[in-house]
Structures are given as C-alpha cells and as structure tokens.
GROMACS .gro file of C-alpha atoms in nm:
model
  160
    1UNK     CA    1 -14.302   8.421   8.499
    2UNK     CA    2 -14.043   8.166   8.670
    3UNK     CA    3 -14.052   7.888   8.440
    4UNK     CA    4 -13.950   7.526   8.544
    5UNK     CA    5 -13.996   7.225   8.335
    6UNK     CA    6 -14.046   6.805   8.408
    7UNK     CA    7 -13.901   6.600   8.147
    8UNK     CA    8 -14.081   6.254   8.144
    9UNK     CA    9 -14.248   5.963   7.934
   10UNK     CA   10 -14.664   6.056   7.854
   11UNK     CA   11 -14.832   5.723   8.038
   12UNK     CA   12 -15.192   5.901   7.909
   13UNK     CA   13 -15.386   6.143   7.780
   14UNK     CA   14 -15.740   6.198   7.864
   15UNK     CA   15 -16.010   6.458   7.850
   16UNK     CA   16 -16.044   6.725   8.150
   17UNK     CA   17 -16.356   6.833   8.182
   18UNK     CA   18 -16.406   7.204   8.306
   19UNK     CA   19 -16.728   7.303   8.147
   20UNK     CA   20 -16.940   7.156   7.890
   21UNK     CA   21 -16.899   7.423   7.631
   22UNK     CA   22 -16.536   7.367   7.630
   23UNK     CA   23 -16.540   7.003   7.647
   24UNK     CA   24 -16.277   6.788   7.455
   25UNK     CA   25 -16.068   7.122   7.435
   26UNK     CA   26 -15.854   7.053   7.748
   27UNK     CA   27 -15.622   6.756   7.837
   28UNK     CA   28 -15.495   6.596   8.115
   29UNK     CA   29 -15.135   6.449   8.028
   30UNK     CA   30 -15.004   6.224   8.278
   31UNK     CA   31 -14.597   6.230   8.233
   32UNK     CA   32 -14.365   6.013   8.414
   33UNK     CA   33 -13.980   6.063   8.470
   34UNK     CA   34 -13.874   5.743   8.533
   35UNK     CA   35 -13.752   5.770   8.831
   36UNK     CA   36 -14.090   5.731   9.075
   37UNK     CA   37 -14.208   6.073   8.959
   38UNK     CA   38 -14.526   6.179   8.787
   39UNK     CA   39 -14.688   6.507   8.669
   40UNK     CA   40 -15.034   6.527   8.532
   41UNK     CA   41 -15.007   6.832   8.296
   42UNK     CA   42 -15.343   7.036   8.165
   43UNK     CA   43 -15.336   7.097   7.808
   44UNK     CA   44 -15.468   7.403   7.740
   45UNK     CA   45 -15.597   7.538   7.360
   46UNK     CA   46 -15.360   7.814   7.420
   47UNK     CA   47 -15.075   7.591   7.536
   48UNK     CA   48 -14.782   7.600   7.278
   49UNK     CA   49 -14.633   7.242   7.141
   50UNK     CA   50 -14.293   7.326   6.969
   51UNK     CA   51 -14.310   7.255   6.581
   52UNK     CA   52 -14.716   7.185   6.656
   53UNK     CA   53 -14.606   6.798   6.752
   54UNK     CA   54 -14.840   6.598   6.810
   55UNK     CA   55 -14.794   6.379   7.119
   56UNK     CA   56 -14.939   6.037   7.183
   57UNK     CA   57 -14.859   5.816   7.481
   58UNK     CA   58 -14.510   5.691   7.493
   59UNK     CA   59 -14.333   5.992   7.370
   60UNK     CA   60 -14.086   6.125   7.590
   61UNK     CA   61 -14.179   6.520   7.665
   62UNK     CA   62 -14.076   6.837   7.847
   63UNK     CA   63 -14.363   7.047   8.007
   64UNK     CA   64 -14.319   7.404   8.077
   65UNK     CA   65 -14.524   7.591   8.353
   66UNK     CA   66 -14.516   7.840   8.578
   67UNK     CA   67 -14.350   7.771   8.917
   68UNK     CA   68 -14.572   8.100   9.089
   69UNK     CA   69 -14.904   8.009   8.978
   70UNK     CA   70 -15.111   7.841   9.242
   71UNK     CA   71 -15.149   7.482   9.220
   72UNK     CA   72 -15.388   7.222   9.410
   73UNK     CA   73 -15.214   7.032   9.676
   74UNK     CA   74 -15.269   6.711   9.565
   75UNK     CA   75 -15.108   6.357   9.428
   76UNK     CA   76 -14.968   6.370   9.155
   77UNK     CA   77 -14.885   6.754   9.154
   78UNK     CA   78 -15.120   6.909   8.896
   79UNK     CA   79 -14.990   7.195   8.652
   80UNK     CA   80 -15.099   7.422   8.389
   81UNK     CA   81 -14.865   7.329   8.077
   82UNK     CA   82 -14.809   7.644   7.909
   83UNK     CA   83 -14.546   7.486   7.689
   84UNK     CA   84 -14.491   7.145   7.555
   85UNK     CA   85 -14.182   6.974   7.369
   86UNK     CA   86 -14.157   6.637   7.221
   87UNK     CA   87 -13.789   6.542   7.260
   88UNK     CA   88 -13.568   6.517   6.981
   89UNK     CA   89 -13.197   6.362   7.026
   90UNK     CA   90 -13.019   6.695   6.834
   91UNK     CA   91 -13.284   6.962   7.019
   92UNK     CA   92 -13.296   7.128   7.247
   93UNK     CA   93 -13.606   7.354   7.407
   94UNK     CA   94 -13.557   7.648   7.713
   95UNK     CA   95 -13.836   7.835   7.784
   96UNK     CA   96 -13.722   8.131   7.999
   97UNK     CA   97 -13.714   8.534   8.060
   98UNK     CA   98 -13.391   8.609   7.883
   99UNK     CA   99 -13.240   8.962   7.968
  100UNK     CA  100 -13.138   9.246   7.800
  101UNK     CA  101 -12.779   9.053   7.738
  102UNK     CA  102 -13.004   8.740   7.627
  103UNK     CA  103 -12.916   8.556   7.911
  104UNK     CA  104 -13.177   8.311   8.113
  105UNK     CA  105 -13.353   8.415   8.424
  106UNK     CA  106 -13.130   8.120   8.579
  107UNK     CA  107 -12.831   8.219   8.415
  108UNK     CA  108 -12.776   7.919   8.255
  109UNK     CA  109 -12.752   7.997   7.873
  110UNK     CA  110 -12.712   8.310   7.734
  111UNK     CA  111 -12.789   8.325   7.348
  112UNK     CA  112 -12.573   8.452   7.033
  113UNK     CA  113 -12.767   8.482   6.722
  114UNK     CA  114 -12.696   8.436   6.360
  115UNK     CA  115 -12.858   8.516   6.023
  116UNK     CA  116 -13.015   8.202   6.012
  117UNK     CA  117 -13.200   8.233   6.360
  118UNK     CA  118 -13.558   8.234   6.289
  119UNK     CA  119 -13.711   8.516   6.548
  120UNK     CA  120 -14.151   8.444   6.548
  121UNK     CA  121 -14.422   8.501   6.709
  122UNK     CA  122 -14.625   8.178   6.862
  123UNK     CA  123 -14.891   8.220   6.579
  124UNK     CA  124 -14.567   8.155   6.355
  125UNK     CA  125 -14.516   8.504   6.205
  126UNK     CA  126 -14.193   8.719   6.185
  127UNK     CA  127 -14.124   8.890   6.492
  128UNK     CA  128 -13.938   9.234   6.400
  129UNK     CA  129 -13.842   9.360   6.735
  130UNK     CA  130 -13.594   9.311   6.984
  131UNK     CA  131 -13.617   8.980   7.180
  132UNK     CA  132 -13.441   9.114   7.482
  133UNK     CA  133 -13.652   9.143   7.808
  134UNK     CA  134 -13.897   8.919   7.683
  135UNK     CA  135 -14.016   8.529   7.808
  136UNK     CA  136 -13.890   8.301   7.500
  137UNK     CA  137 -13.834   7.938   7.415
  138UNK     CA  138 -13.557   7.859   7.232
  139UNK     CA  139 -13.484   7.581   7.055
  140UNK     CA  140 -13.122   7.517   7.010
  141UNK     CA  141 -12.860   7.233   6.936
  142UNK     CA  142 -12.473   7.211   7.130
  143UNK     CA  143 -12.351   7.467   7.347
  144UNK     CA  144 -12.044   7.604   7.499
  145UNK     CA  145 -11.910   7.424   7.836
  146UNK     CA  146 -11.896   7.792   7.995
  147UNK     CA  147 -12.114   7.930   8.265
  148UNK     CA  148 -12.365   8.017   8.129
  149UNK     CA  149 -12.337   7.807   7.833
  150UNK     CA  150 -12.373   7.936   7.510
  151UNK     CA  151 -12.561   7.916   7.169
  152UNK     CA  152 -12.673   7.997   6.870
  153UNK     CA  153 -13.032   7.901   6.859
  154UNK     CA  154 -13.209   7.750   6.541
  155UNK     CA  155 -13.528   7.927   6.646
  156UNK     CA  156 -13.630   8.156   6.869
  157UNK     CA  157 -14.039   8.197   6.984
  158UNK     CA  158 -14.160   8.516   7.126
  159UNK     CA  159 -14.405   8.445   7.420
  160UNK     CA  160 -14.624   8.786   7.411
   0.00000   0.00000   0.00000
C-alpha cells in the first residue's frame, strides 16, 4: 500500500450509514488542518486507533489511508481511515512499508531496534518474526537529523 496521512483537529463525528445491519459500526470523522483543509475520514471496525484512543471532537489526529485506493471525487475528499492516531507531544506514529533494511517506502526513517521495542500484532499479541518487508506503524519519540532519520521505536505494530 502507499500510505499518506492528514494531520488535523476532529470538527465531528457522526454515523455513516452503509447498510442497516452494520449500522452505528462505521464513522464519518470530519478532520480539519487548520489551514482551509478538511478530510472526512470513514471509521471502519477494522480501522486501527494507536493505544485503542478514544477520540472525541477537538482532539488533534493523524489519519492513515491508502493513497491507491479509489476515492469519490467529491468536497471534502472522502477516505477510508485504515489507521488513526491521537497526537501526543513526545509521539510519534509512521505507518509505512519498511524494507528489508527497515527503512520507509519514502525513505524518510529507517528504524534501529532495542530490547525494549515491543514488536505485536494489531490484535496486541507478540509478533515473533521478522518485521522486514512488511507495512508497520511505528510509534517512536526523537530521531537523528540524517537522511533518513533515525530511531529506535517504542513500539512497533505489524499490519498483516
């Protein structure tokens, strides 16, 4: 997947109907940057909030979708959220394909891991494998100034 992200305030949160067997189970999450920008984002049951956060309006988020799938050409763009982070000031979230020499599918971070990196699976259970070649999001704190920055993440979440 080519993920990119919007970073924004949540102005509201309402239901989005698709069928009535599944509704109240998706969201529509209207998210503002500030800046004249807005993204309505649909919450999904399956879409992934980092640390389970709840998020009410107000709270300043980063969405996570995929750039290839297709979207309906309308105002505001309209985007499957696959992954959702409530910002923290000492966080930070990338959601990305990271290589076999754990660097980003943009190149701009490349990871170095420590004992104390927790490595799980989205249902929140150990992941034993090798998280090379594989879409993550990473959660991390300060990097290097190099290109790509670097880090040592806090956690790491294997997207299967």
């Amino acid at each position: 997947m080519n993920f990119l992200s919007f970073s924004g305030v949540v102005t509201s949160i309402s239901d989005f109907n698709v069928a009535a067997e599944h509704a109240g189970c998706f969201k529509l999450m209207a998210v503002n940057d500030g800046h004249g920008s807005t993204v309505n984002f649909i919450v999904e049951p399956t879409t992934y909030f980092v640390d389970h956060a709840m998020v009410v309006a107000g709270d300043r988020v980063t969405g996570f979708y995929d750039a290839d799938a297709p979207v309906p050409l309308i105002y505001p763009p309209q985007y499957r959220s696959l992954v959702m982070a409530k910002d923290s000031p000492y966080r930070n979230v990338k959601v990305s394909f990271f290589n076999e020499d754990y660097v980003s599918g943009d190149g701009q971070l490349k990871l170095n891991f420590s004992p104390t990196t927790q490595l799980l699976l989205e249902n929140g259970q150990a992941f034993t494998r090798s998280p090379a070649n594989r879409n993550l999001i990473v959660v991390y704190g300060a990097t290097t100034r190099s290109i790509p920055a670097q880090t040592t993440p806090f956690q790491i979440i294997v997207m299967c």
